[in-house]
Short mmCIF file of C-alpha atoms in Angstrom, two decimals:
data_model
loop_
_atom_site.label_atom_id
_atom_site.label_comp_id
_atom_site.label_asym_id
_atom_site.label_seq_id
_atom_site.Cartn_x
_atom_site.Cartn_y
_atom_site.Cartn_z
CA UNK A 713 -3.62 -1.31 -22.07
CA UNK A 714 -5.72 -1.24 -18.83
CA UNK A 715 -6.53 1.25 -16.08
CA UNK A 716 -4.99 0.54 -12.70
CA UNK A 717 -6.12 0.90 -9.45
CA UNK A 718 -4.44 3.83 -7.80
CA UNK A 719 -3.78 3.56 -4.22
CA UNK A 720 -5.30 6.45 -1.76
CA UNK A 721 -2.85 7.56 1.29
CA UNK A 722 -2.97 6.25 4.09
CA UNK A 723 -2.10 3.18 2.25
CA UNK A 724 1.13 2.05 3.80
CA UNK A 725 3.15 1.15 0.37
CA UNK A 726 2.50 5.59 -0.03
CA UNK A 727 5.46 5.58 2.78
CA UNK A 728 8.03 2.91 1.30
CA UNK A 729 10.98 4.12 -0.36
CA UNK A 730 11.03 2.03 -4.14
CA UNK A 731 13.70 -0.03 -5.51
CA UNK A 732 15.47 0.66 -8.60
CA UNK A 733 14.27 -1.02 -12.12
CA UNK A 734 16.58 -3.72 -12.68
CA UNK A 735 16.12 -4.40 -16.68
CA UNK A 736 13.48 -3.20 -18.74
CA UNK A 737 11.54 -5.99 -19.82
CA UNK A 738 7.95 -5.99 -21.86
CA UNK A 739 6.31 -6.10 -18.10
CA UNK A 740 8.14 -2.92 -17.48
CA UNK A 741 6.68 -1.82 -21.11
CA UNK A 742 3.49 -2.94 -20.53
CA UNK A 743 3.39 -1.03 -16.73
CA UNK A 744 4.75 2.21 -18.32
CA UNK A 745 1.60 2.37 -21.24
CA UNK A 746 -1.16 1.36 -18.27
CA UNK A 747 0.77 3.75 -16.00
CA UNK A 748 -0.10 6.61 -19.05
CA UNK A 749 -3.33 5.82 -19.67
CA UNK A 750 -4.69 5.58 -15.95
CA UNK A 751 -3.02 9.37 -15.57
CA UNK A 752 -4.48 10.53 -18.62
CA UNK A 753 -8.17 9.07 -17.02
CA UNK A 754 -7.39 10.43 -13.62
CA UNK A 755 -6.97 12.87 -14.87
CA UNK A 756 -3.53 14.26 -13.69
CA UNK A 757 -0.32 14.90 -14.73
CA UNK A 758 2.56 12.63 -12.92
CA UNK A 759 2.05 8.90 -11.53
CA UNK A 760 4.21 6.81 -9.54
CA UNK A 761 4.93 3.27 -9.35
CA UNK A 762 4.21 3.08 -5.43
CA UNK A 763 0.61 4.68 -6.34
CA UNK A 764 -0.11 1.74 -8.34
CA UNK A 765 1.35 -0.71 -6.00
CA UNK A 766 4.40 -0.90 -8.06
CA UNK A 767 7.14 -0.68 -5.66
CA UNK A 768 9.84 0.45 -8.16
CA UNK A 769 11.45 3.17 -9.32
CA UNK A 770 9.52 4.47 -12.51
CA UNK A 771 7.48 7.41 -12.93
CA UNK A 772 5.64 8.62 -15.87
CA UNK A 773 4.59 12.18 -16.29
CA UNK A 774 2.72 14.80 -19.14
CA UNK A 775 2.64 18.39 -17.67
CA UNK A 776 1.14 19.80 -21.08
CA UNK A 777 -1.05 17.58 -22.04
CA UNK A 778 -4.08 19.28 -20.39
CA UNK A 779 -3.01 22.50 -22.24
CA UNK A 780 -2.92 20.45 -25.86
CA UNK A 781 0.65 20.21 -25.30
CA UNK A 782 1.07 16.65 -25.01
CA UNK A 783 4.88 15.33 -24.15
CA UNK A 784 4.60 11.89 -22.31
CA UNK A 785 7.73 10.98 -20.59
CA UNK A 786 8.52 7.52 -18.93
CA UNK A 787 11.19 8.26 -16.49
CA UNK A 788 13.08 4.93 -15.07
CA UNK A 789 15.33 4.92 -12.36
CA UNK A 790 15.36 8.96 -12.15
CA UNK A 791 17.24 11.17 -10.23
CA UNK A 792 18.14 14.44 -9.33
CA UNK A 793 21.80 15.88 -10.49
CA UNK A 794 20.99 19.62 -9.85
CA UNK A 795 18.46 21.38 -8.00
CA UNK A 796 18.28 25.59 -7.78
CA UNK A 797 19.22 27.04 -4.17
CA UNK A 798 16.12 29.64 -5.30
CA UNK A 799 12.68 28.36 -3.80
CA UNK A 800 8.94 27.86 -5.83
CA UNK A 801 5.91 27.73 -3.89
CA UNK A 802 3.09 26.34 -5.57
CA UNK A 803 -0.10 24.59 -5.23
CA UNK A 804 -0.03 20.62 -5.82
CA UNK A 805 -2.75 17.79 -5.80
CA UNK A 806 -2.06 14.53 -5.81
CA UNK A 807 -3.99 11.49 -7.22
CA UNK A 808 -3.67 9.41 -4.17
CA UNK A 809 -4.86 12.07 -1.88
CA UNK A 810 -8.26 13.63 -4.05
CA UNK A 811 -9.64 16.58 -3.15
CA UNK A 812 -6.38 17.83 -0.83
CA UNK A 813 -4.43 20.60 -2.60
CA UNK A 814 -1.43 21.93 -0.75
CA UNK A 815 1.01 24.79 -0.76
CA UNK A 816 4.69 23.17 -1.18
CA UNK A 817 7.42 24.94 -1.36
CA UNK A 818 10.52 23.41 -3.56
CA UNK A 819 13.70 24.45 -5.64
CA UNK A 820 12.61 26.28 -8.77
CA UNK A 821 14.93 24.26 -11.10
CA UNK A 822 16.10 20.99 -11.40
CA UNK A 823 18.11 19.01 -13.50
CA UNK A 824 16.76 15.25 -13.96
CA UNK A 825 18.71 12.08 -15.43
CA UNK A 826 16.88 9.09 -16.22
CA UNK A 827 16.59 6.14 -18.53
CA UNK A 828 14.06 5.96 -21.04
CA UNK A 829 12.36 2.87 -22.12
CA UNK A 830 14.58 2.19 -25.17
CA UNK A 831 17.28 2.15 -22.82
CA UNK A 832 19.19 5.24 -23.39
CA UNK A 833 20.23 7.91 -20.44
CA UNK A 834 18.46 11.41 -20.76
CA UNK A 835 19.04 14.39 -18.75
CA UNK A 836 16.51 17.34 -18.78
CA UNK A 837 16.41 20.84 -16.91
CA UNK A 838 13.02 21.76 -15.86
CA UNK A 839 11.76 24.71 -14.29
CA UNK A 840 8.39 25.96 -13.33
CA UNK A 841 5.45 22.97 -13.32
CA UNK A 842 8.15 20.61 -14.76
CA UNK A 843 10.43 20.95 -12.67
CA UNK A 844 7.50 21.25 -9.28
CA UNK A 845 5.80 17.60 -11.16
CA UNK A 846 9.47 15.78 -11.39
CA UNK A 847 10.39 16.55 -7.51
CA UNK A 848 6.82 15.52 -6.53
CA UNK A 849 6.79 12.34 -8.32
CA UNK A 850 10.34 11.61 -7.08
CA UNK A 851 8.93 12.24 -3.41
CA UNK A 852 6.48 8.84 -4.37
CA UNK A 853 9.43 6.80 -5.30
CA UNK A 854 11.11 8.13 -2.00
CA UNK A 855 8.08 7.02 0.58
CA UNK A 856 7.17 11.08 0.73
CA UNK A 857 3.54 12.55 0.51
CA UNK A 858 2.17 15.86 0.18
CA UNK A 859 1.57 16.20 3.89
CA UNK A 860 5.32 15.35 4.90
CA UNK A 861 6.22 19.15 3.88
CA UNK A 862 3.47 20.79 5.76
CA UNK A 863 4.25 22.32 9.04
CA UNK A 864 1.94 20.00 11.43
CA UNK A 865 -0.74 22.84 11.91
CA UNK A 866 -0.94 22.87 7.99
CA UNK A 867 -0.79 18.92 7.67
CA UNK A 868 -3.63 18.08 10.88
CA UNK A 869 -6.41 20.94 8.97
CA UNK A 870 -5.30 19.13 5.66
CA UNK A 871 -5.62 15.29 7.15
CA UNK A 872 -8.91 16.44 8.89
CA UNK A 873 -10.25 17.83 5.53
CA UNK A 874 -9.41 14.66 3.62
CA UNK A 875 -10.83 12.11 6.49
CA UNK A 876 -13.86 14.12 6.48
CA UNK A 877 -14.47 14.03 2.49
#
């Protein structure tokens, strides 16, 4: 395994939308396990293909893992099937935008489908961090940052803040 580089917004691949995995092959493999262990050294707690230049659609995610609740999951092709019409707001950070945490407000629960790396289709309802980690790493594969749900005022003090740092 090997640390990747991850790519800091503005970089121009942050705002492409991904294409879907086509077969999972031992590149994929291989991508998923350096995909884990640059997270785990970020440290954070969701990565995204596009943040690693990868432009496909793969995520990998651990929301407990900082909290000794470790639960890796290598989501492929994901999607959304359900979301909640009730609203979170919480406060995200993002590993291609350091030092910029920003209030985002999103639907409380989801439901997720995705393919695993043995192949097989899983489908998981998430609430709370989960479910807030899922939609954010979903906005990567989509070409959507952090800043594209501020309200401009919000976004400009947040930009500003981040060019200055």
């Amino acid at each position: 395994m090997s640390l990747l580089p991850i790519l800091k917004w503005p970089d121009p691949r942050l705002a492409e939308v991904c294409a879907p995995v086509e077969r999972i092959t031992p590149e994929i493999e291989q991508l998923a396990a350096d995909m884990l262990e640059t997270m785990y050294a970020a440290p954070g707690r969701g990565l995204a293909g596009p943040q690693v230049g990868v432009m496909q659609r793969l995520f990998v995610m651990d929301v407990g893992w900082k909290e000794g609740r470790s639960d890796p999951l290598v989501c492929i092709n994901p999607m959304l099937q359900e979301v909640s019409e009730t609203r979170a707001t919480a406060t995200e950070g993002c590993l291609s935008i350091p030092g910029v945490t920003a209030e985002v407000s999103r639907p409380a629960r989801v439901q997720m489908v995705w393919t695993g790396l043995n192949g097989a289709r899983f489908v998981q309802s998430l609430e709370g961090f989960g479910a807030v980690c899922v939609q954010h790493e979903l906005d990567h594969l989509d070409g959507v940052v952090t800043f594209d749900h501020l309200d401009a005022e919000t976004r400009a003090a947040l930009i500003a803040e981040y060019e200055a740092a």
